[in-house]
Amino acid sequence: MNSGQNASSHPKSSPNLDLQDRNTFGFDASAELAYEITATDQISGIMQEIAEKQLTWRVLGGGSNVILPKVLPGATLLMNITGQQIITADASSTLIAVGGGVNWHEFVAWTLENDLPGLENLALIPGTVGAAPIQNIGAYGVEIGEYIDSVEAFDSKSHAFVTLTKDACQFAYRDSYFKKNPHHYIVTKVVFKIPKLWHARIHYADLAKQFSKNSSPSSEDVFLAVCKIRTHKLPDPKVIGNAGSFFQNPIVPNEQYETLLQKHPGLVSYPDAAGKRKLAAGWLIDQCGFKGRRMGDVGVYEKQALVLVNHGNGTAEDILGLAKCIQDKVRKEFGVSLDIEPNIL
Ligand SMILES: Cc1cc2nc3c(=O)[nH]c(=O)nc-3n(C[C@H](O)[C@H](O)[C@H](O)COP(=O)(O)OP(=O)(O)OC[C@H]3O[C@@H](n4cnc5c(N)ncnc54)[C@H](O)[C@@H]3O)c2cc1C
């Protein structure tokens, strides 16, 4: 790759590293011992050291999908491997290898600058490329699993680098093989396969509305529209701490959906790829009266009930307490369970 992969060096480790700026909730948190990873060949030695010291460990990317405790015990690996490179291109697609520490949104912008449209619906999602396959990031009708060719990772069980094909990654709605197997893999590189054939994917309500008078927008038009909608709807973590959607949209069998719809004609839902029904968790939460509500230093965002926020000095316990109130109420009102999306580290 064009940068970041060449710097074989002794890994930098720091005790008691402050992570308040490295988690988008802005929780006051620190890592007992942090290692900054800037090159793949540092990993084997670091993992050897971690095994010898019998430390627990986890990877931290941009910290935009985590709930951090006051102190993260053991070792925290800060993924900072950069670099991106087109590896092959033929008449049907282009393969691009990207370092796990590359900023996601900057990568999306880079693909468009290089005339490789496809990822524009996923613009402005915070975080790193290495974290994108973990929960199979998705937005506006597109999931990244569709565009992944393979993932390179360090396998902590076999102590070797492995390549997982797209099928092996088992991508599903906000889920993957990596998410099901925490503390197992360190994603170092993602290889994307971008098809040459492109069409705008603007079927999602917000985008369809935006392009009601232009049925054939360019990829740049879609990119700008996605950025505009997201900026309007979602709170900027630099201004108010949050991790985006706090709950996954629950998927229910059709019979349960029909029963709920009879009782609640305004129920917002979408068809699911597996033929079931995906309910809008934000709508369920809103109906329970939580939108804009505050509990101490945490709360529910006033413009979008799916987003929980830190008003200043909130903690992991505070946010999980609020989440439990919401889950209990939604279960009582609708008989539906809400799963938390961010990773509780
Ligand atoms: C305002 C806002 C909007 C958001 N919108 C969306 C959205 O539209 N769609 C969506 O899907 N998500 C969204 N998110 C969530 C988040 O941006 C994504 O999940 C993102 O991929 C997380 O990247 P990160 O680098 O910050 O990961 P982190 O938060 O650092 O980590 C997330 C998880 O992945 C693991 N991990 C991270 N990097 C690696 C690695 N290299 N190897 C192995 N494990 C790793 C961590 O251990 C942790 O379990 C949003 C978040 C915010 C704050």
Tab-separated table of C-alpha atoms and ligand atoms in Angstrom:
chain	number	residue	atom	x	y	z
A	1	MET	CA	0.000	0.000	0.000
A	2	ASN	CA	1.115	3.562	-0.522
A	3	SER	CA	1.756	4.389	3.108
A	4	GLY	CA	1.584	3.081	6.624
A	5	GLN	CA	2.597	-0.507	5.798
A	6	ASN	CA	6.316	0.097	5.544
A	7	ALA	CA	7.034	1.425	9.008
A	8	SER	CA	8.257	-1.652	10.855
A	9	SER	CA	9.182	-0.288	14.257
A	10	HIS	CA	9.007	-1.130	17.904
A	11	PRO	CA	5.357	-0.554	18.905
A	12	LYS	CA	4.706	2.485	21.056
A	13	SER	CA	2.893	1.564	24.268
A	14	SER	CA	1.438	4.033	26.751
A	15	PRO	CA	0.127	3.379	30.266
A	16	ASN	CA	-3.077	5.127	31.418
A	17	LEU	CA	-3.854	6.661	28.042
A	18	ASP	CA	-6.761	9.122	28.087
A	19	LEU	CA	-9.516	7.974	25.686
A	20	GLN	CA	-12.038	10.786	26.171
A	21	ASP	CA	-11.216	12.126	22.706
A	22	ARG	CA	-11.174	8.644	21.230
A	23	ASN	CA	-14.792	7.711	21.951
A	24	THR	CA	-17.610	9.681	20.340
A	25	PHE	CA	-19.782	9.478	23.465
A	26	GLY	CA	-17.009	11.560	25.053
A	27	PHE	CA	-17.023	9.407	28.187
A	28	ASP	CA	-14.229	10.047	30.634
A	29	ALA	CA	-12.251	6.847	30.010
A	30	SER	CA	-8.681	5.627	29.890
A	31	ALA	CA	-6.769	2.561	28.726
A	32	GLU	CA	-4.663	0.766	31.323
A	33	LEU	CA	-2.114	0.023	28.596
A	34	ALA	CA	-2.446	1.191	24.978
A	35	TYR	CA	-0.434	0.075	21.944
A	36	GLU	CA	-0.520	2.168	18.807
A	37	ILE	CA	-0.433	-0.068	15.732
A	38	THR	CA	0.875	1.636	12.605
A	39	ALA	CA	2.156	-1.409	10.685
A	40	THR	CA	1.052	-5.036	10.398
A	41	ASP	CA	4.438	-6.445	11.371
A	42	GLN	CA	4.154	-4.919	14.853
A	43	ILE	CA	1.161	-7.079	15.699
A	44	SER	CA	2.770	-10.472	16.228
A	45	GLY	CA	5.201	-9.079	18.830
A	46	ILE	CA	2.482	-7.118	20.629
A	47	MET	CA	0.193	-10.155	20.818
A	48	GLN	CA	3.101	-12.289	22.076
A	49	GLU	CA	3.692	-9.732	24.856
A	50	ILE	CA	-0.031	-9.616	25.675
A	51	ALA	CA	-0.183	-13.440	25.863
A	52	GLU	CA	2.887	-13.590	28.113
A	53	LYS	CA	1.413	-10.981	30.470
A	54	GLN	CA	-1.980	-12.741	30.255
A	55	LEU	CA	-3.738	-9.463	29.520
A	56	THR	CA	-7.254	-9.085	28.183
A	57	TRP	CA	-7.265	-7.049	24.966
A	58	ARG	CA	-9.464	-5.394	22.381
A	59	VAL	CA	-9.046	-3.159	19.310
A	60	LEU	CA	-10.175	0.452	19.235
A	61	GLY	CA	-10.686	2.266	15.924
A	62	GLY	CA	-12.347	5.668	15.957
A	63	GLY	CA	-14.392	4.814	19.068
A	64	SER	CA	-17.676	5.695	17.344
A	65	ASN	CA	-19.466	2.467	18.177
A	66	VAL	CA	-18.321	1.703	21.702
A	67	ILE	CA	-19.444	2.254	25.272
A	68	LEU	CA	-16.306	2.631	27.366
A	69	PRO	CA	-15.974	2.052	31.113
A	70	LYS	CA	-13.905	4.461	33.233
A	71	VAL	CA	-10.837	2.227	32.854
A	72	LEU	CA	-10.323	-0.300	30.063
A	73	PRO	CA	-8.311	-3.065	31.737
A	74	GLY	CA	-5.442	-4.910	30.025
A	75	ALA	CA	-4.316	-3.894	26.551
A	76	THR	CA	-6.075	-1.630	24.068
A	77	LEU	CA	-4.784	-1.766	20.504
A	78	LEU	CA	-5.235	1.531	18.681
A	79	MET	CA	-5.647	0.738	14.988
A	80	ASN	CA	-3.702	3.302	12.963
A	81	ILE	CA	-2.585	1.376	9.854
A	82	THR	CA	-3.066	3.710	6.890
A	83	GLY	CA	-2.705	3.430	3.113
A	84	GLN	CA	-4.977	2.637	0.217
A	85	GLN	CA	-4.186	1.254	-3.209
A	86	ILE	CA	-5.937	0.000	-6.311
A	87	ILE	CA	-4.675	-3.545	-6.763
A	88	THR	CA	-6.411	-4.641	-9.960
A	89	ALA	CA	-8.995	-3.299	-12.344
A	90	ASP	CA	-10.714	-5.109	-15.210
A	91	ALA	CA	-13.795	-4.486	-17.317
A	92	SER	CA	-16.188	-5.512	-14.543
A	93	SER	CA	-14.689	-4.286	-11.254
A	94	THR	CA	-11.847	-2.632	-9.332
A	95	LEU	CA	-10.150	-4.133	-6.267
A	96	ILE	CA	-8.859	-1.675	-3.653
A	97	ALA	CA	-6.793	-2.624	-0.579
A	98	VAL	CA	-7.232	-0.258	2.373
A	99	GLY	CA	-5.496	-0.145	5.767
A	100	GLY	CA	-7.618	-0.807	8.866
A	101	GLY	CA	-6.853	2.623	10.358
A	102	VAL	CA	-7.955	4.717	7.352
A	103	ASN	CA	-10.801	7.112	8.106
A	104	TRP	CA	-13.992	5.689	6.568
A	105	HIS	CA	-15.491	8.901	5.208
A	106	GLU	CA	-12.165	10.031	3.709
A	107	PHE	CA	-11.926	6.679	1.946
A	108	VAL	CA	-15.439	7.061	0.504
A	109	ALA	CA	-14.527	10.560	-0.757
A	110	TRP	CA	-11.298	9.155	-2.260
A	111	THR	CA	-13.216	6.481	-4.220
A	112	LEU	CA	-15.392	9.165	-5.807
A	113	GLU	CA	-12.390	11.363	-6.616
A	114	ASN	CA	-10.910	8.322	-8.364
A	115	ASP	CA	-14.074	7.712	-10.370
A	116	LEU	CA	-15.020	4.564	-8.429
A	117	PRO	CA	-18.650	5.167	-7.454
A	118	GLY	CA	-20.603	2.752	-5.248
A	119	LEU	CA	-19.951	3.713	-1.629
A	120	GLU	CA	-21.586	7.171	-1.680
A	121	ASN	CA	-24.633	6.092	0.372
A	122	LEU	CA	-22.218	5.293	3.217
A	123	ALA	CA	-20.670	8.773	3.312
A	124	LEU	CA	-20.099	10.490	6.654
A	125	ILE	CA	-20.296	7.322	8.784
A	126	PRO	CA	-17.654	7.981	11.467
A	127	GLY	CA	-14.851	5.544	12.242
A	128	THR	CA	-12.233	3.455	10.502
A	129	VAL	CA	-12.135	1.088	7.543
A	130	GLY	CA	-11.056	-1.791	9.831
A	131	ALA	CA	-14.236	-1.488	11.893
A	132	ALA	CA	-16.554	-1.330	8.862
A	133	PRO	CA	-16.806	-5.131	8.419
A	134	ILE	CA	-17.285	-5.735	12.172
A	135	GLN	CA	-20.918	-4.641	12.205
A	136	ASN	CA	-21.298	-4.573	8.394
A	137	ILE	CA	-21.950	-0.827	8.404
A	138	GLY	CA	-24.988	0.274	6.496
A	139	ALA	CA	-27.030	3.346	5.638
A	140	TYR	CA	-29.614	4.466	3.078
A	141	GLY	CA	-30.243	0.982	1.691
A	142	VAL	CA	-26.592	-0.082	1.267
A	143	GLU	CA	-24.444	-2.392	3.426
A	144	ILE	CA	-20.680	-2.536	3.096
A	145	GLY	CA	-20.639	-6.362	2.963
A	146	GLU	CA	-21.913	-6.058	-0.615
A	147	TYR	CA	-18.673	-4.315	-1.603
A	148	ILE	CA	-16.127	-6.367	0.348
A	149	ASP	CA	-13.992	-8.897	-1.497
A	150	SER	CA	-11.965	-10.111	1.510
A	151	VAL	CA	-10.663	-9.070	4.907
A	152	GLU	CA	-7.115	-9.536	6.178
A	153	ALA	CA	-6.730	-10.015	9.894
A	154	PHE	CA	-4.440	-11.297	12.610
A	155	ASP	CA	-5.959	-14.451	14.120
A	156	SER	CA	-5.069	-14.373	17.826
A	157	LYS	CA	-5.882	-18.085	18.256
A	158	SER	CA	-3.528	-19.364	15.548
A	159	HIS	CA	-1.169	-16.374	15.995
A	160	ALA	CA	-1.051	-15.881	12.217
A	161	PHE	CA	-2.412	-13.549	9.561
A	162	VAL	CA	-5.440	-14.888	7.695
A	163	THR	CA	-7.578	-13.781	4.757
A	164	LEU	CA	-11.317	-14.204	5.128
A	165	THR	CA	-13.384	-14.234	1.953
A	166	LYS	CA	-16.620	-12.288	1.831
A	167	ASP	CA	-18.585	-15.521	2.447
A	168	ALA	CA	-16.436	-16.383	5.467
A	169	CYS	CA	-17.249	-12.943	6.943
A	170	GLN	CA	-20.946	-14.025	7.240
A	171	PHE	CA	-22.302	-10.512	6.768
A	172	ALA	CA	-25.856	-9.887	7.954
A	173	TYR	CA	-27.794	-6.854	9.225
A	174	ARG	CA	-25.327	-5.075	11.584
A	175	ASP	CA	-23.576	-8.406	12.076
A	176	SER	CA	-20.611	-10.472	10.902
A	177	TYR	CA	-18.401	-13.401	11.826
A	178	PHE	CA	-16.070	-10.888	13.557
A	179	LYS	CA	-18.865	-9.513	15.730
A	180	LYS	CA	-19.842	-13.052	16.735
A	181	ASN	CA	-16.210	-13.798	17.666
A	182	PRO	CA	-14.923	-10.883	19.742
A	183	HIS	CA	-11.288	-10.852	20.973
A	184	HIS	CA	-10.307	-13.152	18.120
A	185	TYR	CA	-9.335	-11.047	15.077
A	186	ILE	CA	-7.491	-7.801	14.475
A	187	VAL	CA	-8.591	-6.463	11.084
A	188	THR	CA	-5.552	-4.953	9.356
A	189	LYS	CA	-6.733	-4.538	5.778
A	190	VAL	CA	-10.001	-4.635	3.833
A	191	VAL	CA	-10.102	-5.393	0.111
A	192	PHE	CA	-13.095	-3.770	-1.598
A	193	LYS	CA	-14.533	-4.856	-4.942
A	194	ILE	CA	-16.257	-1.952	-6.682
A	195	PRO	CA	-18.276	-2.971	-9.765
A	196	LYS	CA	-17.799	-0.841	-12.897
A	197	LEU	CA	-21.543	-0.897	-13.554
A	198	TRP	CA	-23.091	1.798	-11.390
A	199	HIS	CA	-26.573	3.080	-10.767
A	200	ALA	CA	-27.782	5.490	-8.107
A	201	ARG	CA	-29.421	3.749	-5.154
A	202	ILE	CA	-31.953	6.307	-4.001
A	203	HIS	CA	-34.929	4.160	-2.996
A	204	TYR	CA	-34.665	5.021	0.718
A	205	ALA	CA	-37.333	7.561	1.723
A	206	ASP	CA	-34.996	10.469	2.579
A	207	LEU	CA	-33.005	10.113	-0.641
A	208	ALA	CA	-36.076	9.472	-2.798
A	209	LYS	CA	-37.518	12.738	-1.473
A	210	GLN	CA	-34.275	14.591	-2.151
A	211	PHE	CA	-34.239	13.369	-5.772
A	212	SER	CA	-37.962	13.564	-6.535
A	213	LYS	CA	-37.177	15.966	-9.398
A	214	ASN	CA	-33.956	14.277	-10.579
A	215	SER	CA	-34.251	10.557	-11.202
A	216	SER	CA	-30.677	10.134	-12.488
A	217	PRO	CA	-28.336	11.862	-10.038
A	218	SER	CA	-24.555	11.347	-10.247
A	219	SER	CA	-22.635	9.567	-7.465
A	220	GLU	CA	-21.398	13.001	-6.319
A	221	ASP	CA	-25.000	14.230	-6.098
A	222	VAL	CA	-25.886	11.222	-3.912
A	223	PHE	CA	-22.760	11.721	-1.785
A	224	LEU	CA	-23.636	15.381	-1.158
A	225	ALA	CA	-27.286	14.544	-0.453
A	226	VAL	CA	-26.322	11.849	2.075
A	227	CYS	CA	-23.927	14.282	3.803
A	228	LYS	CA	-26.641	16.949	3.926
A	229	ILE	CA	-29.329	14.622	5.328
A	230	ARG	CA	-26.987	13.138	7.923
A	231	THR	CA	-25.705	16.535	9.041
A	232	HIS	CA	-29.280	17.691	9.514
A	233	LYS	CA	-30.555	14.565	11.312
A	234	LEU	CA	-27.684	13.310	13.448
A	235	PRO	CA	-25.910	15.129	16.245
A	236	ASP	CA	-22.238	15.919	15.631
A	237	PRO	CA	-20.265	13.951	18.270
A	238	LYS	CA	-17.883	16.924	18.600
A	239	VAL	CA	-20.823	18.963	19.853
A	240	ILE	CA	-22.888	16.337	21.678
A	241	GLY	CA	-21.545	12.878	22.529
A	242	ASN	CA	-23.270	9.942	20.825
A	243	ALA	CA	-22.630	6.691	18.952
A	244	GLY	CA	-25.209	7.045	16.173
A	245	SER	CA	-28.099	4.574	16.346
A	246	PHE	CA	-28.141	3.118	19.837
A	247	PHE	CA	-30.482	0.214	19.052
A	248	GLN	CA	-30.756	-2.087	16.069
A	249	ASN	CA	-34.032	-2.093	14.170
A	250	PRO	CA	-35.766	-5.253	15.429
A	251	ILE	CA	-36.647	-7.892	12.838
A	252	VAL	CA	-39.932	-9.696	13.505
A	253	PRO	CA	-41.888	-12.490	11.775
A	254	ASN	CA	-44.653	-11.324	9.409
A	255	GLU	CA	-47.455	-12.602	11.681
A	256	GLN	CA	-46.180	-10.476	14.583
A	257	TYR	CA	-45.863	-7.500	12.238
A	258	GLU	CA	-49.476	-7.895	11.042
A	259	THR	CA	-50.767	-8.072	14.630
A	260	LEU	CA	-48.755	-4.976	15.602
A	261	LEU	CA	-49.926	-3.088	12.521
A	262	GLN	CA	-53.576	-3.711	13.374
A	263	LYS	CA	-53.026	-2.273	16.821
A	264	HIS	CA	-50.697	0.549	15.668
A	265	PRO	CA	-51.623	1.609	12.097
A	266	GLY	CA	-48.780	4.183	12.026
A	267	LEU	CA	-46.112	1.515	12.609
A	268	VAL	CA	-43.026	2.291	10.505
A	269	SER	CA	-41.307	-0.756	8.997
A	270	TYR	CA	-39.350	-2.024	5.992
A	271	PRO	CA	-39.248	-5.409	4.279
A	272	ASP	CA	-36.236	-7.435	5.397
A	273	ALA	CA	-33.953	-9.271	2.933
A	274	ALA	CA	-34.977	-12.626	4.495
A	275	GLY	CA	-38.701	-11.931	3.928
A	276	LYS	CA	-39.380	-10.808	7.509
A	277	ARG	CA	-40.159	-7.274	8.675
A	278	LYS	CA	-37.698	-4.708	10.066
A	279	LEU	CA	-39.393	-2.294	12.478
A	280	ALA	CA	-38.109	1.262	12.892
A	281	ALA	CA	-36.735	1.210	16.448
A	282	GLY	CA	-36.751	5.039	16.513
A	283	TRP	CA	-40.518	5.065	15.889
A	284	LEU	CA	-41.141	2.540	18.712
A	285	ILE	CA	-39.047	4.624	21.123
A	286	ASP	CA	-40.712	7.846	20.029
A	287	GLN	CA	-44.179	6.315	20.623
A	288	CYS	CA	-43.110	5.500	24.183
A	289	GLY	CA	-42.502	9.212	24.752
A	290	PHE	CA	-38.732	9.144	25.098
A	291	LYS	CA	-37.719	11.581	22.347
A	292	GLY	CA	-35.861	14.520	23.863
A	293	ARG	CA	-36.126	13.090	27.380
A	294	ARG	CA	-33.180	13.580	29.742
A	295	MET	CA	-32.061	11.341	32.619
A	296	GLY	CA	-29.298	13.082	34.557
A	297	ASP	CA	-26.432	13.751	32.167
A	298	VAL	CA	-27.636	11.438	29.405
A	299	GLY	CA	-30.728	11.497	27.217
A	300	VAL	CA	-32.545	10.743	23.974
A	301	TYR	CA	-31.732	13.101	21.085
A	302	GLU	CA	-34.540	15.559	20.420
A	303	LYS	CA	-34.547	15.093	16.623
A	304	GLN	CA	-34.047	11.308	16.451
A	305	ALA	CA	-35.223	8.920	19.173
A	306	LEU	CA	-32.814	6.199	18.070
A	307	VAL	CA	-29.808	8.248	19.177
A	308	LEU	CA	-28.847	8.391	22.846
A	309	VAL	CA	-26.620	11.267	23.871
A	310	ASN	CA	-24.167	12.308	26.560
A	311	HIS	CA	-24.977	15.848	27.710
A	312	GLY	CA	-21.618	16.273	29.411
A	313	ASN	CA	-20.602	14.124	32.308
A	314	GLY	CA	-22.577	10.955	31.532
A	315	THR	CA	-21.025	7.527	32.061
A	316	ALA	CA	-21.425	4.037	30.627
A	317	GLU	CA	-23.638	3.147	33.615
A	318	ASP	CA	-25.880	6.163	32.969
A	319	ILE	CA	-26.377	5.365	29.288
A	320	LEU	CA	-27.012	1.662	29.979
A	321	GLY	CA	-29.525	2.642	32.696
A	322	LEU	CA	-31.423	4.815	30.227
A	323	ALA	CA	-31.213	2.062	27.597
A	324	LYS	CA	-32.757	-0.414	30.036
A	325	CYS	CA	-35.710	1.934	30.745
A	326	ILE	CA	-36.300	2.239	26.986
A	327	GLN	CA	-35.988	-1.505	26.380
A	328	ASP	CA	-38.436	-2.309	29.221
A	329	LYS	CA	-41.020	0.202	28.029
A	330	VAL	CA	-40.823	-0.853	24.363
A	331	ARG	CA	-41.149	-4.530	25.385
A	332	LYS	CA	-44.179	-3.675	27.529
A	333	GLU	CA	-45.903	-1.583	24.833
A	334	PHE	CA	-45.048	-3.584	21.706
A	335	GLY	CA	-43.758	-6.995	22.893
A	336	VAL	CA	-40.525	-6.322	20.961
A	337	SER	CA	-36.937	-6.572	22.279
A	338	LEU	CA	-34.409	-3.906	21.326
A	339	ASP	CA	-30.755	-4.937	20.981
A	340	ILE	CA	-28.034	-2.418	21.758
A	341	GLU	CA	-25.880	-1.621	18.704
A	342	PRO	CA	-22.636	-0.160	20.148
A	343	ASN	CA	-20.111	-2.557	21.639
A	344	ILE	CA	-19.943	-2.496	25.421
A	345	LEU	CA	-16.210	-2.781	26.098
B	1	LIG	C1	-22.942	10.119	14.529
B	1	LIG	C2	-22.779	8.645	14.219
B	1	LIG	C3	-23.421	8.100	13.118
B	1	LIG	C4	-23.294	6.736	12.820
B	1	LIG	N1	-23.947	6.245	11.734
B	1	LIG	C5	-23.829	4.940	11.403
B	1	LIG	C6	-24.509	4.412	10.258
B	1	LIG	O1	-25.197	5.118	9.540
B	1	LIG	N2	-24.365	3.096	9.993
B	1	LIG	C7	-23.586	2.275	10.752
B	1	LIG	O2	-23.496	1.082	10.428
B	1	LIG	N3	-22.921	2.751	11.838
B	1	LIG	C8	-23.021	4.055	12.173
B	1	LIG	N4	-22.372	4.550	13.283
B	1	LIG	C9	-21.552	3.650	14.101
B	1	LIG	C10	-20.042	3.652	13.734
B	1	LIG	O3	-19.699	4.799	13.045
B	1	LIG	C11	-19.640	2.420	12.902
B	1	LIG	O4	-19.994	1.238	13.544
B	1	LIG	C12	-18.117	2.397	12.630
B	1	LIG	O5	-17.806	1.361	11.718
B	1	LIG	C13	-17.294	2.230	13.892
B	1	LIG	O6	-15.945	2.477	13.539
B	1	LIG	P1	-14.838	2.793	14.636
B	1	LIG	O7	-13.528	2.781	13.955
B	1	LIG	O8	-15.189	4.027	15.363
B	1	LIG	O9	-14.977	1.513	15.578
B	1	LIG	P2	-14.869	1.452	17.190
B	1	LIG	O10	-16.030	2.170	17.776
B	1	LIG	O11	-13.520	1.864	17.625
B	1	LIG	O12	-15.039	-0.095	17.411
B	1	LIG	C14	-16.263	-0.734	17.156
B	1	LIG	C15	-16.086	-2.239	17.398
B	1	LIG	O13	-15.245	-2.798	16.395
B	1	LIG	C16	-14.059	-3.360	16.973
B	1	LIG	N5	-12.961	-2.990	16.078
B	1	LIG	C17	-12.665	-1.737	15.645
B	1	LIG	N6	-11.635	-1.795	14.790
B	1	LIG	C18	-11.276	-3.093	14.685
B	1	LIG	C19	-10.257	-3.782	13.966
B	1	LIG	N7	-9.409	-3.140	13.158
B	1	LIG	N8	-10.150	-5.133	14.131
B	1	LIG	C20	-11.002	-5.801	14.950
B	1	LIG	N9	-11.985	-5.205	15.659
B	1	LIG	C21	-12.121	-3.869	15.522
B	1	LIG	C22	-13.936	-2.752	18.354
B	1	LIG	O14	-13.248	-3.613	19.242
B	1	LIG	C23	-15.403	-2.571	18.733
B	1	LIG	O15	-15.919	-3.794	19.197
B	1	LIG	C24	-22.477	5.909	13.622
B	1	LIG	C25	-21.807	6.475	14.728
B	1	LIG	C26	-21.946	7.829	15.017
B	1	LIG	C27	-21.211	8.404	16.175
